[in-house]
PDB file of C-alpha atoms in Angstrom:
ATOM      1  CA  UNK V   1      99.350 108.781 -64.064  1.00  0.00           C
ATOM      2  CA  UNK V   2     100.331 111.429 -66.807  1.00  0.00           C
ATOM      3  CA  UNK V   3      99.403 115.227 -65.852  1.00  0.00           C
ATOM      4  CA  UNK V   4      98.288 117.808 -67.958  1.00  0.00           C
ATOM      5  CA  UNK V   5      98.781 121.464 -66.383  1.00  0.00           C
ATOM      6  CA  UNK V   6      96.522 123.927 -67.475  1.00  0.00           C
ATOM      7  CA  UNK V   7      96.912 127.663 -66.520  1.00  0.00           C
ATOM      8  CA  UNK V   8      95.568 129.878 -65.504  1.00  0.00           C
ATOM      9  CA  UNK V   9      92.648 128.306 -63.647  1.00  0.00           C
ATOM     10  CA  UNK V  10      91.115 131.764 -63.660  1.00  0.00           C
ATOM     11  CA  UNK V  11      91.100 135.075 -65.379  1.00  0.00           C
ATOM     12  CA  UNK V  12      88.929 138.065 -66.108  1.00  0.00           C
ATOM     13  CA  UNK V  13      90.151 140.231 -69.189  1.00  0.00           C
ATOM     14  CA  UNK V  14      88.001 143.200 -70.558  1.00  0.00           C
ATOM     15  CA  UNK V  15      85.932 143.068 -73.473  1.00  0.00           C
ATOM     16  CA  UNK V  16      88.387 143.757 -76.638  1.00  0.00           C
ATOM     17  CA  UNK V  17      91.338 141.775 -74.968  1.00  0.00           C
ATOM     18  CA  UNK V  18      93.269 139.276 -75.431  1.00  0.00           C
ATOM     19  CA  UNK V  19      93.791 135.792 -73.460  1.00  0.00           C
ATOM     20  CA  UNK V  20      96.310 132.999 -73.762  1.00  0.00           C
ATOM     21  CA  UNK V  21      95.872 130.204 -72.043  1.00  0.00           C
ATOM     22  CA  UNK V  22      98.726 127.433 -71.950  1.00  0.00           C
ATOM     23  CA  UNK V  23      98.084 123.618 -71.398  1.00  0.00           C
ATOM     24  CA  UNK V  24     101.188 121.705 -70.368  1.00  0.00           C
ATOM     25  CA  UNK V  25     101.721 117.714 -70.145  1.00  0.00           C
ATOM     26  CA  UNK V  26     104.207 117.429 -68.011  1.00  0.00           C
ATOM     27  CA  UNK V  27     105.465 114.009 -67.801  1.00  0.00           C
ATOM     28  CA  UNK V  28     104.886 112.922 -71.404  1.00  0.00           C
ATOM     29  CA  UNK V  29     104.935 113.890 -74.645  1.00  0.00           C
ATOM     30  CA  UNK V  30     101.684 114.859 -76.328  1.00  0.00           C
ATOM     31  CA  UNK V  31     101.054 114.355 -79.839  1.00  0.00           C
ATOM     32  CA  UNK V  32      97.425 115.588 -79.924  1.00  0.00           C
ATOM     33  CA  UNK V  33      95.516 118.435 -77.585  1.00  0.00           C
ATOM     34  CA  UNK V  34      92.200 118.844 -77.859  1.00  0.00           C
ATOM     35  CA  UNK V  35      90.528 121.766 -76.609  1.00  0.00           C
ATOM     36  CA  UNK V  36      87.090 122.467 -74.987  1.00  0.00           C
ATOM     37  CA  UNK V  37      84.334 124.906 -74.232  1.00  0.00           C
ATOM     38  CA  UNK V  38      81.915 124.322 -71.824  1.00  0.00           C
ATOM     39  CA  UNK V  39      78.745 126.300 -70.591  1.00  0.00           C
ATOM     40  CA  UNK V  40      77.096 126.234 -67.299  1.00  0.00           C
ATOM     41  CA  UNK V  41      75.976 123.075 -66.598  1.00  0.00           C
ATOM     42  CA  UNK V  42      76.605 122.328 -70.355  1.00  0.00           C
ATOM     43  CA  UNK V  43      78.228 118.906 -71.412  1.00  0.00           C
ATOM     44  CA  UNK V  44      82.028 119.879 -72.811  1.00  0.00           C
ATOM     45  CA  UNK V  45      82.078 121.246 -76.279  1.00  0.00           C
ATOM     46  CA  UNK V  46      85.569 120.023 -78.288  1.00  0.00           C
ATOM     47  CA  UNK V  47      86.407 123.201 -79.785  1.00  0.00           C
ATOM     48  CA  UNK V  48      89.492 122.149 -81.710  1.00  0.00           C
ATOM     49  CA  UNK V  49      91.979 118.800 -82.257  1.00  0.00           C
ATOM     50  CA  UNK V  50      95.959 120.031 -82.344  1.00  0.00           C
ATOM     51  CA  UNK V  51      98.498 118.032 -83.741  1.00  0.00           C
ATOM     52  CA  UNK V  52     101.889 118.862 -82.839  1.00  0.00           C
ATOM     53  CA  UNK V  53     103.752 120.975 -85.734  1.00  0.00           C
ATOM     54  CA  UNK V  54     100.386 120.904 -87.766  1.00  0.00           C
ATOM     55  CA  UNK V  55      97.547 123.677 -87.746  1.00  0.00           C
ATOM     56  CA  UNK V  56      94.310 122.651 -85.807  1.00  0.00           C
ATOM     57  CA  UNK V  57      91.673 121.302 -86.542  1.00  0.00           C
ATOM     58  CA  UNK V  58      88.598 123.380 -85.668  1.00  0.00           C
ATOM     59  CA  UNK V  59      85.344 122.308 -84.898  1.00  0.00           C
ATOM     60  CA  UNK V  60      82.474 123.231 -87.164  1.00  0.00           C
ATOM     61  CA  UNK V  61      81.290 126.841 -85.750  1.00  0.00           C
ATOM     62  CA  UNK V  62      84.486 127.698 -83.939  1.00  0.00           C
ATOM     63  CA  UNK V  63      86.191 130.653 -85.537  1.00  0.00           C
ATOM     64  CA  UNK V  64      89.668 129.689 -86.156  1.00  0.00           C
ATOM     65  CA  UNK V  65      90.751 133.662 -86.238  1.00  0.00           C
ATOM     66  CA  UNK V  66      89.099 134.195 -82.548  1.00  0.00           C
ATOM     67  CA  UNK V  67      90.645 131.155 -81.181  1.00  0.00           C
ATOM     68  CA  UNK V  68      94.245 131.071 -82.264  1.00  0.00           C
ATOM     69  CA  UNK V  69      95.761 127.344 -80.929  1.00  0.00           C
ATOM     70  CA  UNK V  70      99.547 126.757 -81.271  1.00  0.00           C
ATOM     71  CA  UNK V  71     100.981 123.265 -80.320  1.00  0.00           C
ATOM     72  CA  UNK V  72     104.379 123.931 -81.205  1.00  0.00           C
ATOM     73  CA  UNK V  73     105.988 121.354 -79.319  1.00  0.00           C
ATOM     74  CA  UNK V  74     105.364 118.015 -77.994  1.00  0.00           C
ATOM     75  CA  UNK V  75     104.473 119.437 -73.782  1.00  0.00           C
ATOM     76  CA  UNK V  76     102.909 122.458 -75.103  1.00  0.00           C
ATOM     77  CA  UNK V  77      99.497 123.407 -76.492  1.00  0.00           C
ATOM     78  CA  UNK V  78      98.322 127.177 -76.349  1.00  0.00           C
ATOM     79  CA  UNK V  79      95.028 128.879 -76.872  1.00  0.00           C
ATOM     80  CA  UNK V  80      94.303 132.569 -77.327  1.00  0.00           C
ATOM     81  CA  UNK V  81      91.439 133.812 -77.249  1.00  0.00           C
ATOM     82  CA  UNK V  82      91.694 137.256 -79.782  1.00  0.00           C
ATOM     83  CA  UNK V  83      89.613 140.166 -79.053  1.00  0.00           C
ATOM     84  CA  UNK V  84      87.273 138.524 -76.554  1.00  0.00           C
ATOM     85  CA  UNK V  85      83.884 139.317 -75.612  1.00  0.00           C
ATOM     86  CA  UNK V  86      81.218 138.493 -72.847  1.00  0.00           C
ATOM     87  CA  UNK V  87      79.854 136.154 -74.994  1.00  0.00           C
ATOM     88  CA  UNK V  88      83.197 133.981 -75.049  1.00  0.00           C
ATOM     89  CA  UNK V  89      83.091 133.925 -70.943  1.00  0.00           C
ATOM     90  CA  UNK V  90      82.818 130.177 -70.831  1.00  0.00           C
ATOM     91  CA  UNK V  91      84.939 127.065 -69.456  1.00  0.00           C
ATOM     92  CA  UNK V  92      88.153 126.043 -71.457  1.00  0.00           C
ATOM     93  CA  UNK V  93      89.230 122.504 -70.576  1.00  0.00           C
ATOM     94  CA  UNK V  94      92.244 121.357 -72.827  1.00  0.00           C
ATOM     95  CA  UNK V  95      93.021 117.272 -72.630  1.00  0.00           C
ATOM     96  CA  UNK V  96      96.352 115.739 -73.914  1.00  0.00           C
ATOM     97  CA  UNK V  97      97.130 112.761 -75.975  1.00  0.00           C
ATOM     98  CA  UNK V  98     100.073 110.149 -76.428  1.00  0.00           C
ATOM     99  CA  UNK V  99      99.947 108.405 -79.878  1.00  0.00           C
ATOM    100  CA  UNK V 100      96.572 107.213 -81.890  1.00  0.00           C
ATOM    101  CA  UNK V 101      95.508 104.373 -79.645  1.00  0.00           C
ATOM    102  CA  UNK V 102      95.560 105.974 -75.966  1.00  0.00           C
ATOM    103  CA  UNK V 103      93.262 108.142 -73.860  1.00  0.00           C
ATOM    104  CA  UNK V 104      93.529 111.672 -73.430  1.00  0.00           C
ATOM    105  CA  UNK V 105      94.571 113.427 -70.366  1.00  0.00           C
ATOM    106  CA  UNK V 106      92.562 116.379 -68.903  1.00  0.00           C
ATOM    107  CA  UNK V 107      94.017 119.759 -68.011  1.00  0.00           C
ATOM    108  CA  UNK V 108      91.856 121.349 -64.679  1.00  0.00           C
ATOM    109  CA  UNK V 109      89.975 123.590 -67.200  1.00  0.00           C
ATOM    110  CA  UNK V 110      90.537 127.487 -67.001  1.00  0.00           C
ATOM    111  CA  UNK V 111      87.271 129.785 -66.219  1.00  0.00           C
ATOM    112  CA  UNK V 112      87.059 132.897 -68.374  1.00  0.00           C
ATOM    113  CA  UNK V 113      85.225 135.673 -67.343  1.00  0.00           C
ATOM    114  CA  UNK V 114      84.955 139.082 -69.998  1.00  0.00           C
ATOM    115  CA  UNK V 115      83.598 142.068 -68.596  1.00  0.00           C
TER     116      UNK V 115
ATOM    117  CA  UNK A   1      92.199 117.293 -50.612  1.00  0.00           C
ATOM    118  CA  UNK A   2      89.861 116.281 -53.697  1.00  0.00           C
ATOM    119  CA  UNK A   3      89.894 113.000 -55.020  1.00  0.00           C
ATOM    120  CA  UNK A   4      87.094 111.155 -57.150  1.00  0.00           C
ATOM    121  CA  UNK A   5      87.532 107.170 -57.295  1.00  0.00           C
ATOM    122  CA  UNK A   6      85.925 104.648 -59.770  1.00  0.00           C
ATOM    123  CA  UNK A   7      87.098 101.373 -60.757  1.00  0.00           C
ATOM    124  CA  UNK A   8      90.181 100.870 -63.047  1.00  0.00           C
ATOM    125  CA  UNK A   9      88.573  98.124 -64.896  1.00  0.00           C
ATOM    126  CA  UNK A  10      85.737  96.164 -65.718  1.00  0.00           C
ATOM    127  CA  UNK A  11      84.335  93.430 -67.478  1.00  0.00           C
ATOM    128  CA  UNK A  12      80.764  92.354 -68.616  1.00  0.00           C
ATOM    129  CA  UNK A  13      79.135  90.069 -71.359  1.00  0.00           C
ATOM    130  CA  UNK A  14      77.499  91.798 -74.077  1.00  0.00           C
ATOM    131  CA  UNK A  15      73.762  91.794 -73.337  1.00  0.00           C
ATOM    132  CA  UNK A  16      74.171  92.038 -69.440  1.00  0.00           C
ATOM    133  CA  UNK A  17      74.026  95.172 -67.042  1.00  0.00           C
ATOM    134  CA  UNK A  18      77.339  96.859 -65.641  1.00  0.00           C
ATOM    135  CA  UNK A  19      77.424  99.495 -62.887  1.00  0.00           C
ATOM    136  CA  UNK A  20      80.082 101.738 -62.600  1.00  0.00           C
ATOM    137  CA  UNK A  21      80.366 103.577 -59.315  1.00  0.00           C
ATOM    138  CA  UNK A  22      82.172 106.698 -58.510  1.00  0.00           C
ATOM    139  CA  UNK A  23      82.954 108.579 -55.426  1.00  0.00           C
ATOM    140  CA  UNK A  24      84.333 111.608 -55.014  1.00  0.00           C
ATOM    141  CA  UNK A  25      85.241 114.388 -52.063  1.00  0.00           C
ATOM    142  CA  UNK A  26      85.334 118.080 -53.613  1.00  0.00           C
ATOM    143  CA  UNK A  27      85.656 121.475 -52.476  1.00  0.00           C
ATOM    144  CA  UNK A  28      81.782 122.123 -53.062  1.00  0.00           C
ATOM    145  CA  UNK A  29      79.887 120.291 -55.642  1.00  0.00           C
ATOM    146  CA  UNK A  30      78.282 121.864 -59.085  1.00  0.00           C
ATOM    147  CA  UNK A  31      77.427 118.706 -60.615  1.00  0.00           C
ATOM    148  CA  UNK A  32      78.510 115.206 -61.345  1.00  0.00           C
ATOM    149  CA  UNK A  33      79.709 114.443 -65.484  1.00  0.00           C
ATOM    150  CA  UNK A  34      79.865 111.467 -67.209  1.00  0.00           C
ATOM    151  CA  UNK A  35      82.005 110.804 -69.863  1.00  0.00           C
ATOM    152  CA  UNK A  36      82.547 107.964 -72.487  1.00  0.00           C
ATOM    153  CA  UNK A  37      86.370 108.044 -74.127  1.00  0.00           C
ATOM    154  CA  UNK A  38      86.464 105.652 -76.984  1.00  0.00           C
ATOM    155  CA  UNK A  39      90.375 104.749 -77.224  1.00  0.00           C
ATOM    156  CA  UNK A  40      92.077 107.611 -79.238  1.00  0.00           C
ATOM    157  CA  UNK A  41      89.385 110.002 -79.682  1.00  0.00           C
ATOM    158  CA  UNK A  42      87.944 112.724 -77.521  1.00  0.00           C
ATOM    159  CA  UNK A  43      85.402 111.398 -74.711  1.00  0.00           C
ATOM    160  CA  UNK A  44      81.722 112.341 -74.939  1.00  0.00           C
ATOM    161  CA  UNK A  45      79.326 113.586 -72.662  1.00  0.00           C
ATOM    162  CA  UNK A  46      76.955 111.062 -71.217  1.00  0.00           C
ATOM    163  CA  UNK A  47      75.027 112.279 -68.283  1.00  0.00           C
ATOM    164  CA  UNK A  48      75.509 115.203 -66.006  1.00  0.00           C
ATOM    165  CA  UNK A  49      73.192 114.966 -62.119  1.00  0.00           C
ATOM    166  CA  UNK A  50      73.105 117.962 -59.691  1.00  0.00           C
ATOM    167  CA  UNK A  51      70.422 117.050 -58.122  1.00  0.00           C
ATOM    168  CA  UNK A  52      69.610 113.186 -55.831  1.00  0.00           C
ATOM    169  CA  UNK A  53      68.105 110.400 -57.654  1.00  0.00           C
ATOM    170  CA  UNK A  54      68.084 108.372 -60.840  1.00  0.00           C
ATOM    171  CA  UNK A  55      68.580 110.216 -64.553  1.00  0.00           C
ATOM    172  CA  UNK A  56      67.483 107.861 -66.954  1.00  0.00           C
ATOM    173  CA  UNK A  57      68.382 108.258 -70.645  1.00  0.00           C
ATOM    174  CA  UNK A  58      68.091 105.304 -72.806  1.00  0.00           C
ATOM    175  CA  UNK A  59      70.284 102.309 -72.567  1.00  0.00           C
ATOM    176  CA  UNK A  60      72.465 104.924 -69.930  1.00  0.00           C
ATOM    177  CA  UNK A  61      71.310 105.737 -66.858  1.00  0.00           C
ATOM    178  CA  UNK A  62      73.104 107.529 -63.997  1.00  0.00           C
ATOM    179  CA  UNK A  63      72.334 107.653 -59.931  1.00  0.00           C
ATOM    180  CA  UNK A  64      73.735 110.237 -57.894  1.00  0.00           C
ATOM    181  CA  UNK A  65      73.502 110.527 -53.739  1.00  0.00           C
ATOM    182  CA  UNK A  66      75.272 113.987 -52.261  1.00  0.00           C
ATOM    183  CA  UNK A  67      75.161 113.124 -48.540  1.00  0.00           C
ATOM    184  CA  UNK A  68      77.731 110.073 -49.575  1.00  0.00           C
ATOM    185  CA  UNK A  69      79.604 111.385 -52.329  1.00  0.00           C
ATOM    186  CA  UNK A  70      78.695 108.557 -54.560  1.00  0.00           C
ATOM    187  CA  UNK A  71      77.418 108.551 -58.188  1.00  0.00           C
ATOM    188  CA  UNK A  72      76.974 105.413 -60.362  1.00  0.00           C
ATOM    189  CA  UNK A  73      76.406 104.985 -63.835  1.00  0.00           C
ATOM    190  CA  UNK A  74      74.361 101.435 -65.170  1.00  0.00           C
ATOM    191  CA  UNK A  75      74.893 100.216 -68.790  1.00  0.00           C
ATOM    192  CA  UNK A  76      71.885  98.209 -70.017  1.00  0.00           C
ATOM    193  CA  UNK A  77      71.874  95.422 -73.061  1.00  0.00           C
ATOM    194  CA  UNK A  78      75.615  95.914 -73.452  1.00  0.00           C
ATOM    195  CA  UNK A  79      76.719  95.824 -76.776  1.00  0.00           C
ATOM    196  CA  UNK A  80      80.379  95.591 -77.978  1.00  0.00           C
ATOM    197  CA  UNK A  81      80.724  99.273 -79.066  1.00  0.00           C
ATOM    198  CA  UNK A  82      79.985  99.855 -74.914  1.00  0.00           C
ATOM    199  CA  UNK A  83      83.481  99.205 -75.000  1.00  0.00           C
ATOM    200  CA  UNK A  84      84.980 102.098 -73.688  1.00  0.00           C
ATOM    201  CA  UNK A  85      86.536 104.087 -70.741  1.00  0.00           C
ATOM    202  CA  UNK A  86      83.764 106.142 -68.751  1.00  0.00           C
ATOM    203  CA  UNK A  87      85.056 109.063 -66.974  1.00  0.00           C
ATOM    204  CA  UNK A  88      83.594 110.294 -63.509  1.00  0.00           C
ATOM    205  CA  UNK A  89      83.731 114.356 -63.245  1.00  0.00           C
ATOM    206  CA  UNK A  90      82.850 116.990 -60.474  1.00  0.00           C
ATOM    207  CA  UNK A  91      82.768 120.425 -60.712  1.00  0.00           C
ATOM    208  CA  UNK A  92      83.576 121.678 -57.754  1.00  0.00           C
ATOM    209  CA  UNK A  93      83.010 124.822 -55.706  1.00  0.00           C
ATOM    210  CA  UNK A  94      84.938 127.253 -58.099  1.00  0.00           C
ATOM    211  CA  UNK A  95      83.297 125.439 -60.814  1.00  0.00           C
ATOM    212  CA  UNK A  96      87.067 123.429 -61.557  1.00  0.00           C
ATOM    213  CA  UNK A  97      85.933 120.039 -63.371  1.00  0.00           C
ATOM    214  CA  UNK A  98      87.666 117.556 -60.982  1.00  0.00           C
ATOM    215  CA  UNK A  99      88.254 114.513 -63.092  1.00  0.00           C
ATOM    216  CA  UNK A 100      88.793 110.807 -61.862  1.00  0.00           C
ATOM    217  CA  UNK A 101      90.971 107.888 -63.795  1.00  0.00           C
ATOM    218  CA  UNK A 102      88.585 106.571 -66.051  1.00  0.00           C
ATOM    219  CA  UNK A 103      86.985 103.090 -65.997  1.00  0.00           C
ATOM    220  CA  UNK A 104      87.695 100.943 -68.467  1.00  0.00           C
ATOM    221  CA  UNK A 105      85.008  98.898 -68.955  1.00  0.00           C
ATOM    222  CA  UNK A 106      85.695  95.684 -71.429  1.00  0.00           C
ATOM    223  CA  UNK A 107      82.322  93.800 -73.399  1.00  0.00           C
ATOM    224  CA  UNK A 108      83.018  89.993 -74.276  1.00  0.00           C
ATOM    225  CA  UNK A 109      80.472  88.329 -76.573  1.00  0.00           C
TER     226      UNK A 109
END
């Protein structure tokens, strides 16, 4: 089946920092990302839709200029998190798409921790 | 190694039950995730158990037993717009959503 790598699978960055995390598909080409928050024991929040070579579309509530997403080619989607805060310690699953009428792929989700 | 299984496909008659069963081995287990995935959009959350037993939640309802890995979720009065893949999720130990294939489950009137 088609694999989405999504790295890192952990950090911890200090409050006022920056954090980029990358989400790969690795044996196809995807023409739509999608990337999600999720909370403890929280159902997964989609955060933004990426289109390669198009800006993102964000989410009602997610600020666009916090979370910067760049899917500037068709295997890679990126996601950096500007200035972060303990309040943006959270789960960030990214998923991977081929084309308008398939499913989406799911990276292993990256755990973000801001002290 | 970790590994969640569920069906590939399945079929049902619109108006009729379906279960969907999913088993999984993890490093640890944080919960169990159901997802719905409409073809070409973003899945959506269905159910999430930590705990044994039945959560019920309208037409959806979703089982989970611990001691044998298993989880299953039961459709009631299908109805065409059921149609959908349903995706089986564990968080494991270091809270890493481990994700299985996807069910593709198919109504006919």
């Amino acid at each position: 089946g088609a694999v989405v790598s999504q790295h890192p699978s952990r950090v911890i960055c200090k409050s006022g920092t920056s954090v980029k995390i990358e989400c790969r598909s690795l044996d196809f080409q995807a023409t739509t990302m999608f990337w999600y928050r999720q909370f403890p024991k929280q159902s997964l929040m989609l955060m933004a839709t990426s289109n390669e070579g198009s800006k993102a579309t964000y989410e009602q509530g997610v600020e666009k200029d916090k979370f910067l997403i760049n899917h500037a080619s068709l295997t890679l989607s990126t996601l950096t998190v500007t200035s972060a805060h303990p309040e943006d310690s959270s789960f960030y699953i990214c998923s991977a798409r081929v084309g308008g009428d398939t499913e989406a792929f799911f990276g292993q989700g990256t755990r973000l921790t801001v002290v | 190694g970790q590994n969640i299984d569920q069906p590939t496909e399945m079929t049902a008659t619109e108006g009729a039950i379906v279960q969907i069963n999913c088993t999984y081995q993890t490093s640890g287990f944080n919960g169990l995730f159901w997802y719905q995935q409409h073809a070409g959009e973003a899945p959506t959350f269905l159910s999430y158990n930590v705990l044994d037993g039945l959560e019920e939640k309208g037409r959806f309802s979703s089982f989970l037993s611990r001691s044998k890995g298993y989880s299953y979720l039961l459709l009631k009065e299908l109805q065409m717009k059921d149609s959908a893949s349903y995706l089986c999720a564990v968080m494991d130990s270091n809270y890493q959503l481990i994700w299985g294939a996807g069910t593709k489950l198919i109504i006919k009137p």
